[in-house]
PDB file of N, CA and C in Angstrom:
ATOM      1  N   MET A   1     111.847  93.167 110.494  1.00 96.00           N
ATOM      2  CA  MET A   1     110.679  94.034 110.474  1.00 96.00           C
ATOM      3  C   MET A   1     109.747  93.580 109.359  1.00 96.00           C
ATOM      4  N   GLN A   2     108.483  93.875 109.563  1.00 98.00           N
ATOM      5  CA  GLN A   2     107.477  93.534 108.576  1.00 98.00           C
ATOM      6  C   GLN A   2     106.451  94.660 108.492  1.00 98.00           C
ATOM      7  N   MET A   3     105.839  94.766 107.318  1.00 98.00           N
ATOM      8  CA  MET A   3     104.707  95.670 107.182  1.00 98.00           C
ATOM      9  C   MET A   3     103.442  94.826 107.285  1.00 98.00           C
ATOM     10  N   LEU A   4     102.602  95.185 108.218  1.00 99.00           N
ATOM     11  CA  LEU A   4     101.296  94.554 108.353  1.00 99.00           C
ATOM     12  C   LEU A   4     100.295  95.438 107.632  1.00 99.00           C
ATOM     13  N   VAL A   5      99.549  94.845 106.717  1.00 99.00           N
ATOM     14  CA  VAL A   5      98.513  95.555 105.971  1.00 99.00           C
ATOM     15  C   VAL A   5      97.185  94.910 106.336  1.00 99.00           C
ATOM     16  N   VAL A   6      96.248  95.729 106.792  1.00 98.00           N
ATOM     17  CA  VAL A   6      94.926  95.236 107.167  1.00 98.00           C
ATOM     18  C   VAL A   6      93.885  96.090 106.460  1.00 98.00           C
ATOM     19  N   VAL A   7      93.014  95.436 105.689  1.00 97.00           N
ATOM     20  CA  VAL A   7      91.892  96.113 105.034  1.00 97.00           C
ATOM     21  C   VAL A   7      90.625  95.607 105.702  1.00 97.00           C
ATOM     22  N   ILE A   8      89.828  96.523 106.232  1.00 95.00           N
ATOM     23  CA  ILE A   8      88.584  96.176 106.922  1.00 95.00           C
ATOM     24  C   ILE A   8      87.428  96.869 106.212  1.00 95.00           C
ATOM     25  N   ASN A   9      86.378  96.105 105.931  1.00 91.00           N
ATOM     26  CA  ASN A   9      85.236  96.635 105.188  1.00 91.00           C
ATOM     27  C   ASN A   9      84.162  97.244 106.087  1.00 91.00           C
ATOM     28  N   ASN A  10      84.353  97.205 107.391  1.00 90.00           N
ATOM     29  CA  ASN A  10      83.367  97.711 108.339  1.00 90.00           C
ATOM     30  C   ASN A  10      84.052  98.763 109.219  1.00 90.00           C
ATOM     31  N   SER A  11      83.635 100.022 109.094  1.00 88.00           N
ATOM     32  CA  SER A  11      84.324 101.102 109.813  1.00 88.00           C
ATOM     33  C   SER A  11      84.196 100.966 111.330  1.00 88.00           C
ATOM     34  N   GLN A  12      83.086 100.423 111.820  1.00 92.00           N
ATOM     35  CA  GLN A  12      82.943 100.227 113.266  1.00 92.00           C
ATOM     36  C   GLN A  12      83.951  99.189 113.757  1.00 92.00           C
ATOM     37  N   LYS A  13      84.099  98.095 113.022  1.00 95.00           N
ATOM     38  CA  LYS A  13      85.088  97.073 113.380  1.00 95.00           C
ATOM     39  C   LYS A  13      86.498  97.645 113.298  1.00 95.00           C
ATOM     40  N   PHE A  14      86.729  98.537 112.339  1.00 96.00           N
ATOM     41  CA  PHE A  14      88.046  99.146 112.201  1.00 96.00           C
ATOM     42  C   PHE A  14      88.383  99.969 113.441  1.00 96.00           C
ATOM     43  N   GLU A  15      87.408 100.725 113.942  1.00 96.00           N
ATOM     44  CA  GLU A  15      87.619 101.508 115.163  1.00 96.00           C
ATOM     45  C   GLU A  15      87.894 100.590 116.352  1.00 96.00           C
ATOM     46  N   GLU A  16      87.168  99.464 116.411  1.00 97.00           N
ATOM     47  CA  GLU A  16      87.418  98.482 117.470  1.00 97.00           C
ATOM     48  C   GLU A  16      88.841  97.940 117.363  1.00 97.00           C
ATOM     49  N   LEU A  17      89.293  97.712 116.138  1.00 98.00           N
ATOM     50  CA  LEU A  17      90.652  97.214 115.927  1.00 98.00           C
ATOM     51  C   LEU A  17      91.685  98.215 116.431  1.00 98.00           C
ATOM     52  N   LEU A  18      91.493  99.485 116.131  1.00 98.00           N
ATOM     53  CA  LEU A  18      92.443 100.502 116.596  1.00 98.00           C
ATOM     54  C   LEU A  18      92.529 100.519 118.121  1.00 98.00           C
ATOM     55  N   LEU A  19      91.388 100.389 118.791  1.00 98.00           N
ATOM     56  CA  LEU A  19      91.385 100.335 120.257  1.00 98.00           C
ATOM     57  C   LEU A  19      92.093  99.084 120.763  1.00 98.00           C
ATOM     58  N   GLU A  20      91.839  97.957 120.111  1.00 98.00           N
ATOM     59  CA  GLU A  20      92.478  96.696 120.506  1.00 98.00           C
ATOM     60  C   GLU A  20      93.995  96.780 120.341  1.00 98.00           C
ATOM     61  N   LEU A  21      94.441  97.353 119.236  1.00 99.00           N
ATOM     62  CA  LEU A  21      95.878  97.535 119.023  1.00 99.00           C
ATOM     63  C   LEU A  21      96.467  98.437 120.105  1.00 99.00           C
ATOM     64  N   SER A  22      95.795  99.537 120.386  1.00 98.00           N
ATOM     65  CA  SER A  22      96.263 100.479 121.407  1.00 98.00           C
ATOM     66  C   SER A  22      96.334  99.813 122.778  1.00 98.00           C
ATOM     67  N   ASN A  23      95.324  99.014 123.104  1.00 98.00           N
ATOM     68  CA  ASN A  23      95.302  98.300 124.386  1.00 98.00           C
ATOM     69  C   ASN A  23      96.442  97.294 124.505  1.00 98.00           C
ATOM     70  N   ASN A  24      97.021  96.908 123.376  1.00 98.00           N
ATOM     71  CA  ASN A  24      98.143  95.971 123.361  1.00 98.00           C
ATOM     72  C   ASN A  24      99.466  96.670 123.058  1.00 98.00           C
ATOM     73  N   ASN A  25      99.494  97.977 123.300  1.00 97.00           N
ATOM     74  CA  ASN A  25     100.709  98.791 123.130  1.00 97.00           C
ATOM     75  C   ASN A  25     101.275  98.750 121.716  1.00 97.00           C
ATOM     76  N   ILE A  26     100.388  98.694 120.747  1.00 97.00           N
ATOM     77  CA  ILE A  26     100.806  98.760 119.351  1.00 97.00           C
ATOM     78  C   ILE A  26     100.231 100.040 118.774  1.00 97.00           C
ATOM     79  N   SER A  27     101.118 100.906 118.322  1.00 94.00           N
ATOM     80  CA  SER A  27     100.685 102.189 117.779  1.00 94.00           C
ATOM     81  C   SER A  27     101.555 102.547 116.591  1.00 94.00           C
ATOM     82  N   GLY A  28     101.161 103.588 115.920  1.00 93.00           N
ATOM     83  CA  GLY A  28     101.903 104.039 114.746  1.00 93.00           C
ATOM     84  C   GLY A  28     101.413 103.321 113.509  1.00 93.00           C
ATOM     85  N   GLY A  29     101.255 104.047 112.468  1.00 96.00           N
ATOM     86  CA  GLY A  29     100.776 103.458 111.224  1.00 96.00           C
ATOM     87  C   GLY A  29     100.117 104.519 110.379  1.00 96.00           C
ATOM     88  N   THR A  30      99.683 104.099 109.229  1.00 97.00           N
ATOM     89  CA  THR A  30      99.004 104.992 108.295  1.00 97.00           C
ATOM     90  C   THR A  30      97.666 104.380 107.935  1.00 97.00           C
ATOM     91  N   ILE A  31      96.627 105.197 107.954  1.00 97.00           N
ATOM     92  CA  ILE A  31      95.274 104.754 107.619  1.00 97.00           C
ATOM     93  C   ILE A  31      94.833 105.491 106.369  1.00 97.00           C
ATOM     94  N   ILE A  32      94.336 104.739 105.398  1.00 96.00           N
ATOM     95  CA  ILE A  32      93.786 105.369 104.193  1.00 96.00           C
ATOM     96  C   ILE A  32      92.435 104.746 103.866  1.00 96.00           C
ATOM     97  N   ASP A  33      91.576 105.537 103.229  1.00 92.00           N
ATOM     98  CA  ASP A  33      90.308 105.029 102.719  1.00 92.00           C
ATOM     99  C   ASP A  33      90.585 104.358 101.381  1.00 92.00           C
ATOM    100  N   THR A  34      90.024 103.171 101.196  1.00 89.00           N
ATOM    101  CA  THR A  34      90.229 102.429  99.955  1.00 89.00           C
ATOM    102  C   THR A  34      88.909 101.864  99.464  1.00 89.00           C
ATOM    103  N   MET A  35      88.904 101.420  98.221  1.00 82.00           N
ATOM    104  CA  MET A  35      87.720 100.819  97.628  1.00 82.00           C
ATOM    105  C   MET A  35      88.160  99.592  96.845  1.00 82.00           C
ATOM    106  N   GLY A  36      87.391  98.521  96.936  1.00 78.00           N
ATOM    107  CA  GLY A  36      87.712  97.294  96.225  1.00 78.00           C
ATOM    108  C   GLY A  36      87.588  97.448  94.719  1.00 78.00           C
ATOM    109  N   MET A  37      88.318  96.606  94.012  1.00 72.00           N
ATOM    110  CA  MET A  37      88.351  96.674  92.555  1.00 72.00           C
ATOM    111  C   MET A  37      86.984  96.380  91.932  1.00 72.00           C
ATOM    112  N   ALA A  38      86.256  95.392  92.461  1.00 63.00           N
ATOM    113  CA  ALA A  38      84.949  95.050  91.890  1.00 63.00           C
ATOM    114  C   ALA A  38      83.987  96.232  91.986  1.00 63.00           C
ATOM    115  N   LYS A  39      83.969  96.900  93.137  1.00 58.00           N
ATOM    116  CA  LYS A  39      83.095  98.068  93.320  1.00 58.00           C
ATOM    117  C   LYS A  39      83.499  99.186  92.368  1.00 58.00           C
ATOM    118  N   THR A  40      84.784  99.405  92.213  1.00 58.00           N
ATOM    119  CA  THR A  40      85.274 100.454  91.321  1.00 58.00           C
ATOM    120  C   THR A  40      84.902 100.155  89.881  1.00 58.00           C
ATOM    121  N   LEU A  41      85.097  98.908  89.454  1.00 58.00           N
ATOM    122  CA  LEU A  41      84.745  98.527  88.083  1.00 58.00           C
ATOM    123  C   LEU A  41      83.252  98.690  87.832  1.00 58.00           C
ATOM    124  N   LEU A  42      82.449  98.348  88.826  1.00 57.00           N
ATOM    125  CA  LEU A  42      81.004  98.499  88.686  1.00 57.00           C
ATOM    126  C   LEU A  42      80.633  99.966  88.519  1.00 57.00           C
ATOM    127  N   ASP A  43      81.283 100.837  89.274  1.00 57.00           N
ATOM    128  CA  ASP A  43      81.013 102.269  89.158  1.00 57.00           C
ATOM    129  C   ASP A  43      81.426 102.807  87.799  1.00 57.00           C
ATOM    130  N   VAL A  44      82.509 102.270  87.243  1.00 56.00           N
ATOM    131  CA  VAL A  44      83.038 102.747  85.967  1.00 56.00           C
ATOM    132  C   VAL A  44      82.228 102.208  84.795  1.00 56.00           C
ATOM    133  N   ASN A  45      81.845 100.938  84.867  1.00 61.00           N
ATOM    134  CA  ASN A  45      81.187 100.297  83.732  1.00 61.00           C
ATOM    135  C   ASN A  45      80.037  99.430  84.215  1.00 61.00           C
ATOM    136  N   GLU A  46      78.834  99.915  84.071  1.00 60.00           N
ATOM    137  CA  GLU A  46      77.673  99.149  84.514  1.00 60.00           C
ATOM    138  C   GLU A  46      77.333  98.009  83.565  1.00 60.00           C
ATOM    139  N   ASN A  47      78.035  97.886  82.446  1.00 59.00           N
ATOM    140  CA  ASN A  47      77.801  96.787  81.512  1.00 59.00           C
ATOM    141  C   ASN A  47      78.578  95.531  81.881  1.00 59.00           C
ATOM    142  N   ILE A  48      79.358  95.579  82.951  1.00 54.00           N
ATOM    143  CA  ILE A  48      80.094  94.393  83.387  1.00 54.00           C
ATOM    144  C   ILE A  48      79.077  93.343  83.815  1.00 54.00           C
ATOM    145  N   PRO A  49      79.188  92.116  83.285  1.00 58.00           N
ATOM    146  CA  PRO A  49      78.215  91.078  83.629  1.00 58.00           C
ATOM    147  C   PRO A  49      78.391  90.595  85.072  1.00 58.00           C
ATOM    148  N   LEU A  50      77.423  90.888  85.901  1.00 52.00           N
ATOM    149  CA  LEU A  50      77.406  90.417  87.278  1.00 52.00           C
ATOM    150  C   LEU A  50      76.025  89.867  87.573  1.00 52.00           C
ATOM    151  N   PHE A  51      75.953  88.918  88.472  1.00 51.00           N
ATOM    152  CA  PHE A  51      74.649  88.432  88.905  1.00 51.00           C
ATOM    153  C   PHE A  51      73.922  89.579  89.595  1.00 51.00           C
ATOM    154  N   GLY A  52      72.612  89.604  89.459  1.00 51.00           N
ATOM    155  CA  GLY A  52      71.820  90.700  90.010  1.00 51.00           C
ATOM    156  C   GLY A  52      72.066  90.948  91.486  1.00 51.00           C
ATOM    157  N   SER A  53      72.118  89.883  92.284  1.00 52.00           N
ATOM    158  CA  SER A  53      72.311  90.063  93.724  1.00 52.00           C
ATOM    159  C   SER A  53      73.698  90.608  94.035  1.00 52.00           C
ATOM    160  N   LEU A  54      74.709  90.169  93.271  1.00 54.00           N
ATOM    161  CA  LEU A  54      76.058  90.680  93.482  1.00 54.00           C
ATOM    162  C   LEU A  54      76.120  92.159  93.119  1.00 54.00           C
ATOM    163  N   ARG A  55      75.484  92.530  92.014  1.00 48.00           N
ATOM    164  CA  ARG A  55      75.457  93.940  91.617  1.00 48.00           C
ATOM    165  C   ARG A  55      74.787  94.775  92.714  1.00 48.00           C
ATOM    166  N   TYR A  56      73.701  94.265  93.298  1.00 49.00           N
ATOM    167  CA  TYR A  56      73.004  94.989  94.359  1.00 49.00           C
ATOM    168  C   TYR A  56      73.915  95.173  95.576  1.00 49.00           C
ATOM    169  N   ILE A  57      74.591  94.103  95.979  1.00 54.00           N
ATOM    170  CA  ILE A  57      75.477  94.170  97.146  1.00 54.00           C
ATOM    171  C   ILE A  57      76.592  95.179  96.917  1.00 54.00           C
ATOM    172  N   LEU A  58      77.218  95.128  95.742  1.00 53.00           N
ATOM    173  CA  LEU A  58      78.338  96.015  95.453  1.00 53.00           C
ATOM    174  C   LEU A  58      77.896  97.454  95.247  1.00 53.00           C
ATOM    175  N   ASN A  59      76.635  97.654  94.874  1.00 51.00           N
ATOM    176  CA  ASN A  59      76.159  98.993  94.549  1.00 51.00           C
ATOM    177  C   ASN A  59      75.527  99.695  95.747  1.00 51.00           C
ATOM    178  N   GLU A  60      75.450  98.991  96.898  1.00 56.00           N
ATOM    179  CA  GLU A  60      74.895  99.629  98.090  1.00 56.00           C
ATOM    180  C   GLU A  60      75.716 100.850  98.462  1.00 56.00           C
ATOM    181  N   ASN A  61      75.095 101.754  99.206  1.00 54.00           N
ATOM    182  CA  ASN A  61      75.849 102.897  99.735  1.00 54.00           C
ATOM    183  C   ASN A  61      76.695 102.405 100.896  1.00 54.00           C
ATOM    184  N   LYS A  62      77.665 101.654 100.565  1.00 54.00           N
ATOM    185  CA  LYS A  62      78.534 101.012 101.523  1.00 54.00           C
ATOM    186  C   LYS A  62      79.711 101.934 101.828  1.00 54.00           C
ATOM    187  N   PRO A  63      80.094 102.026 103.098  1.00 54.00           N
ATOM    188  CA  PRO A  63      81.241 102.874 103.394  1.00 54.00           C
ATOM    189  C   PRO A  63      82.501 102.342 102.723  1.00 54.00           C
ATOM    190  N   ILE A  64      83.410 103.236 102.475  1.00 81.00           N
ATOM    191  CA  ILE A  64      84.683 102.863 101.873  1.00 81.00           C
ATOM    192  C   ILE A  64      85.476 102.050 102.887  1.00 81.00           C
ATOM    193  N   ASN A  65      86.271 101.114 102.395  1.00 91.00           N
ATOM    194  CA  ASN A  65      87.126 100.304 103.266  1.00 91.00           C
ATOM    195  C   ASN A  65      88.155 101.183 103.967  1.00 91.00           C
ATOM    196  N   LYS A  66      88.638 100.693 105.066  1.00 95.00           N
ATOM    197  CA  LYS A  66      89.744 101.326 105.786  1.00 95.00           C
ATOM    198  C   LYS A  66      90.947 100.402 105.669  1.00 95.00           C
ATOM    199  N   THR A  67      92.092 100.975 105.306  1.00 97.00           N
ATOM    200  CA  THR A  67      93.320 100.195 105.180  1.00 97.00           C
ATOM    201  C   THR A  67      94.359 100.759 106.132  1.00 97.00           C
ATOM    202  N   LEU A  68      94.944  99.867 106.917  1.00 98.00           N
ATOM    203  CA  LEU A  68      95.963 100.223 107.898  1.00 98.00           C
ATOM    204  C   LEU A  68      97.296  99.618 107.473  1.00 98.00           C
ATOM    205  N   PHE A  69      98.321 100.455 107.405  1.00 98.00           N
ATOM    206  CA  PHE A  69      99.689 100.026 107.130  1.00 98.00           C
ATOM    207  C   PHE A  69     100.506 100.270 108.396  1.00 98.00           C
ATOM    208  N   MET A  70     101.164  99.230 108.894  1.00 98.00           N
ATOM    209  CA  MET A  70     102.012  99.372 110.079  1.00 98.00           C
ATOM    210  C   MET A  70     103.330  98.649 109.839  1.00 98.00           C
ATOM    211  N   VAL A  71     104.444  99.327 110.077  1.00 98.00           N
ATOM    212  CA  VAL A  71     105.749  98.675 110.049  1.00 98.00           C
ATOM    213  C   VAL A  71     106.075  98.309 111.490  1.00 98.00           C
ATOM    214  N   LEU A  72     106.224  97.003 111.729  1.00 97.00           N
ATOM    215  CA  LEU A  72     106.377  96.497 113.093  1.00 97.00           C
ATOM    216  C   LEU A  72     107.607  95.608 113.218  1.00 97.00           C
ATOM    217  N   SER A  73     108.159  95.570 114.410  1.00 95.00           N
ATOM    218  CA  SER A  73     109.217  94.599 114.684  1.00 95.00           C
ATOM    219  C   SER A  73     108.593  93.205 114.634  1.00 95.00           C
ATOM    220  N   ASP A  74     109.406  92.218 114.329  1.00 96.00           N
ATOM    221  CA  ASP A  74     108.889  90.858 114.165  1.00 96.00           C
ATOM    222  C   ASP A  74     108.129  90.372 115.395  1.00 96.00           C
ATOM    223  N   ASP A  75     108.566  90.746 116.585  1.00 96.00           N
ATOM    224  CA  ASP A  75     107.890  90.281 117.795  1.00 96.00           C
ATOM    225  C   ASP A  75     106.510  90.911 117.980  1.00 96.00           C
ATOM    226  N   LYS A  76     106.262  92.059 117.375  1.00 98.00           N
ATOM    227  CA  LYS A  76     104.947  92.707 117.514  1.00 98.00           C
ATOM    228  C   LYS A  76     103.955  92.284 116.429  1.00 98.00           C
ATOM    229  N   VAL A  77     104.454  91.689 115.350  1.00 98.00           N
ATOM    230  CA  VAL A  77     103.562  91.315 114.243  1.00 98.00           C
ATOM    231  C   VAL A  77     102.519  90.308 114.706  1.00 98.00           C
ATOM    232  N   SER A  78     102.935  89.262 115.404  1.00 98.00           N
ATOM    233  CA  SER A  78     101.974  88.243 115.840  1.00 98.00           C
ATOM    234  C   SER A  78     100.975  88.815 116.843  1.00 98.00           C
ATOM    235  N   ILE A  79     101.416  89.733 117.687  1.00 98.00           N
ATOM    236  CA  ILE A  79     100.502  90.383 118.637  1.00 98.00           C
ATOM    237  C   ILE A  79      99.454  91.192 117.874  1.00 98.00           C
ATOM    238  N   ALA A  80      99.897  91.951 116.885  1.00 99.00           N
ATOM    239  CA  ALA A  80      98.970  92.762 116.088  1.00 99.00           C
ATOM    240  C   ALA A  80      97.997  91.878 115.312  1.00 99.00           C
ATOM    241  N   MET A  81      98.496  90.783 114.755  1.00 98.00           N
ATOM    242  CA  MET A  81      97.615  89.879 114.006  1.00 98.00           C
ATOM    243  C   MET A  81      96.583  89.235 114.932  1.00 98.00           C
ATOM    244  N   ASP A  82      96.977  88.915 116.154  1.00 98.00           N
ATOM    245  CA  ASP A  82      96.019  88.387 117.131  1.00 98.00           C
ATOM    246  C   ASP A  82      94.954  89.427 117.462  1.00 98.00           C
ATOM    247  N   CYS A  83      95.338  90.698 117.519  1.00 98.00           N
ATOM    248  CA  CYS A  83      94.361  91.774 117.747  1.00 98.00           C
ATOM    249  C   CYS A  83      93.325  91.785 116.628  1.00 98.00           C
ATOM    250  N   VAL A  84      93.786  91.664 115.395  1.00 98.00           N
ATOM    251  CA  VAL A  84      92.868  91.636 114.248  1.00 98.00           C
ATOM    252  C   VAL A  84      91.918  90.452 114.388  1.00 98.00           C
ATOM    253  N   ARG A  85      92.445  89.285 114.724  1.00 98.00           N
ATOM    254  CA  ARG A  85      91.612  88.074 114.840  1.00 98.00           C
ATOM    255  C   ARG A  85      90.593  88.182 115.973  1.00 98.00           C
ATOM    256  N   ARG A  86      90.934  88.904 117.040  1.00 98.00           N
ATOM    257  CA  ARG A  86      89.964  89.078 118.134  1.00 98.00           C
ATOM    258  C   ARG A  86      88.794  89.960 117.695  1.00 98.00           C
ATOM    259  N   VAL A  87      89.081  90.959 116.889  1.00 97.00           N
ATOM    260  CA  VAL A  87      88.027  91.871 116.430  1.00 97.00           C
ATOM    261  C   VAL A  87      87.246  91.256 115.271  1.00 97.00           C
ATOM    262  N   ILE A  88      87.952  90.590 114.375  1.00 96.00           N
ATOM    263  CA  ILE A  88      87.324  89.958 113.208  1.00 96.00           C
ATOM    264  C   ILE A  88      87.789  88.509 113.166  1.00 96.00           C
ATOM    265  N   PRO A  89      87.032  87.615 113.803  1.00 94.00           N
ATOM    266  CA  PRO A  89      87.484  86.231 113.936  1.00 94.00           C
ATOM    267  C   PRO A  89      87.618  85.459 112.618  1.00 94.00           C
ATOM    268  N   ASP A  90      86.843  85.816 111.599  1.00 93.00           N
ATOM    269  CA  ASP A  90      86.864  85.021 110.369  1.00 93.00           C
ATOM    270  C   ASP A  90      87.031  85.903 109.136  1.00 93.00           C
ATOM    271  N   LEU A  91      88.270  86.151 108.771  1.00 93.00           N
ATOM    272  CA  LEU A  91      88.550  86.950 107.572  1.00 93.00           C
ATOM    273  C   LEU A  91      88.251  86.190 106.286  1.00 93.00           C
ATOM    274  N   SER A  92      87.964  84.897 106.386  1.00 92.00           N
ATOM    275  CA  SER A  92      87.657  84.135 105.174  1.00 92.00           C
ATOM    276  C   SER A  92      86.235  84.399 104.673  1.00 92.00           C
ATOM    277  N   GLU A  93      85.411  85.047 105.479  1.00 90.00           N
ATOM    278  CA  GLU A  93      84.060  85.402 105.027  1.00 90.00           C
ATOM    279  C   GLU A  93      84.142  86.438 103.908  1.00 90.00           C
ATOM    280  N   GLU A  94      83.177  86.387 103.024  1.00 84.00           N
ATOM    281  CA  GLU A  94      83.124  87.290 101.869  1.00 84.00           C
ATOM    282  C   GLU A  94      82.983  88.746 102.309  1.00 84.00           C
ATOM    283  N   ASN A  95      83.744  89.633 101.701  1.00 83.00           N
ATOM    284  CA  ASN A  95      83.648  91.083 101.916  1.00 83.00           C
ATOM    285  C   ASN A  95      83.842  91.518 103.365  1.00 83.00           C
ATOM    286  N   VAL A  96      84.725  90.840 104.075  1.00 91.00           N
ATOM    287  CA  VAL A  96      85.018  91.215 105.457  1.00 91.00           C
ATOM    288  C   VAL A  96      86.316  92.003 105.533  1.00 91.00           C
ATOM    289  N   GLY A  97      87.344  91.486 104.898  1.00 94.00           N
ATOM    290  CA  GLY A  97      88.633  92.157 104.917  1.00 94.00           C
ATOM    291  C   GLY A  97      89.754  91.216 104.547  1.00 94.00           C
ATOM    292  N   ILE A  98      90.961  91.725 104.694  1.00 96.00           N
ATOM    293  CA  ILE A  98      92.156  90.950 104.375  1.00 96.00           C
ATOM    294  C   ILE A  98      93.287  91.435 105.276  1.00 96.00           C
ATOM    295  N   MET A  99      94.181  90.508 105.593  1.00 98.00           N
ATOM    296  CA  MET A  99      95.353  90.840 106.400  1.00 98.00           C
ATOM    297  C   MET A  99      96.552  90.142 105.767  1.00 98.00           C
ATOM    298  N   LEU A 100      97.657  90.889 105.641  1.00 98.00           N
ATOM    299  CA  LEU A 100      98.865  90.297 105.076  1.00 98.00           C
ATOM    300  C   LEU A 100     100.086  90.989 105.647  1.00 98.00           C
ATOM    301  N   THR A 101     101.225  90.316 105.535  1.00 98.00           N
ATOM    302  CA  THR A 101     102.492  90.922 105.934  1.00 98.00           C
ATOM    303  C   THR A 101     103.442  90.924 104.748  1.00 98.00           C
ATOM    304  N   ILE A 102     104.321  91.908 104.747  1.00 98.00           N
ATOM    305  CA  ILE A 102     105.341  92.060 103.712  1.00 98.00           C
ATOM    306  C   ILE A 102     106.669  92.287 104.437  1.00 98.00           C
ATOM    307  N   PRO A 103     107.700  91.492 104.109  1.00 98.00           N
ATOM    308  CA  PRO A 103     108.999  91.726 104.747  1.00 98.00           C
ATOM    309  C   PRO A 103     109.529  93.124 104.419  1.00 98.00           C
ATOM    310  N   VAL A 104     110.108  93.770 105.412  1.00 97.00           N
ATOM    311  CA  VAL A 104     110.695  95.103 105.231  1.00 97.00           C
ATOM    312  C   VAL A 104     112.199  94.971 105.464  1.00 97.00           C
ATOM    313  N   ASN A 105     112.973  95.223 104.420  1.00 96.00           N
ATOM    314  CA  ASN A 105     114.425  95.106 104.522  1.00 96.00           C
ATOM    315  C   ASN A 105     115.087  96.387 105.004  1.00 96.00           C
ATOM    316  N   HIS A 106     114.440  97.512 104.753  1.00 95.00           N
ATOM    317  CA  HIS A 106     115.040  98.794 105.131  1.00 95.00           C
ATOM    318  C   HIS A 106     113.920  99.793 105.399  1.00 95.00           C
ATOM    319  N   VAL A 107     114.094 100.596 106.419  1.00 93.00           N
ATOM    320  CA  VAL A 107     113.125 101.643 106.713  1.00 93.00           C
ATOM    321  C   VAL A 107     113.859 102.817 107.364  1.00 93.00           C
ATOM    322  N   GLU A 108     113.436 104.013 107.028  1.00 93.00           N
ATOM    323  CA  GLU A 108     113.952 105.227 107.659  1.00 93.00           C
ATOM    324  C   GLU A 108     112.762 106.069 108.085  1.00 93.00           C
ATOM    325  N   GLY A 109     112.910 106.772 109.174  1.00 90.00           N
ATOM    326  CA  GLY A 109     111.864 107.686 109.604  1.00 90.00           C
ATOM    327  C   GLY A 109     110.937 107.136 110.662  1.00 90.00           C
ATOM    328  N   LEU A 110     111.148 105.904 111.116  1.00 84.00           N
ATOM    329  CA  LEU A 110     110.315 105.368 112.190  1.00 84.00           C
ATOM    330  C   LEU A 110     110.829 105.861 113.529  1.00 84.00           C
ATOM    331  N   THR A 111     109.902 106.152 114.426  1.00 78.00           N
ATOM    332  CA  THR A 111     110.274 106.489 115.796  1.00 78.00           C
ATOM    333  C   THR A 111     109.855 105.341 116.687  1.00 78.00           C
ATOM    334  N   LYS A 112     110.483 105.216 117.823  1.00 69.00           N
ATOM    335  CA  LYS A 112     110.153 104.095 118.720  1.00 69.00           C
ATOM    336  C   LYS A 112     109.054 104.444 119.665  1.00 69.00           C
TER     337      LYS A 112
END
């Protein structure tokens, strides 16, 4: 089993991802609102040296990120990751999101 963690910076794309996962029979997980560290630091301390354009981008009234945590069987992880790639083809772009997996050695409370 693995935990798939997906952080998406665009709430519309996040909704598309949830539909894509559902269409591929992948369900269950936890969704939380999150905020990146750079944005948080900027809110806390405006004296942090940033280039003007970067400060403007980070200071926009940008929606909070959406983070999805899913514990999946190994065979479903690649399917779920493909769903993410279909909705967001290039996670290497700046401020788009991140996807990672973490091995899960033990879990209780999951239903099938």
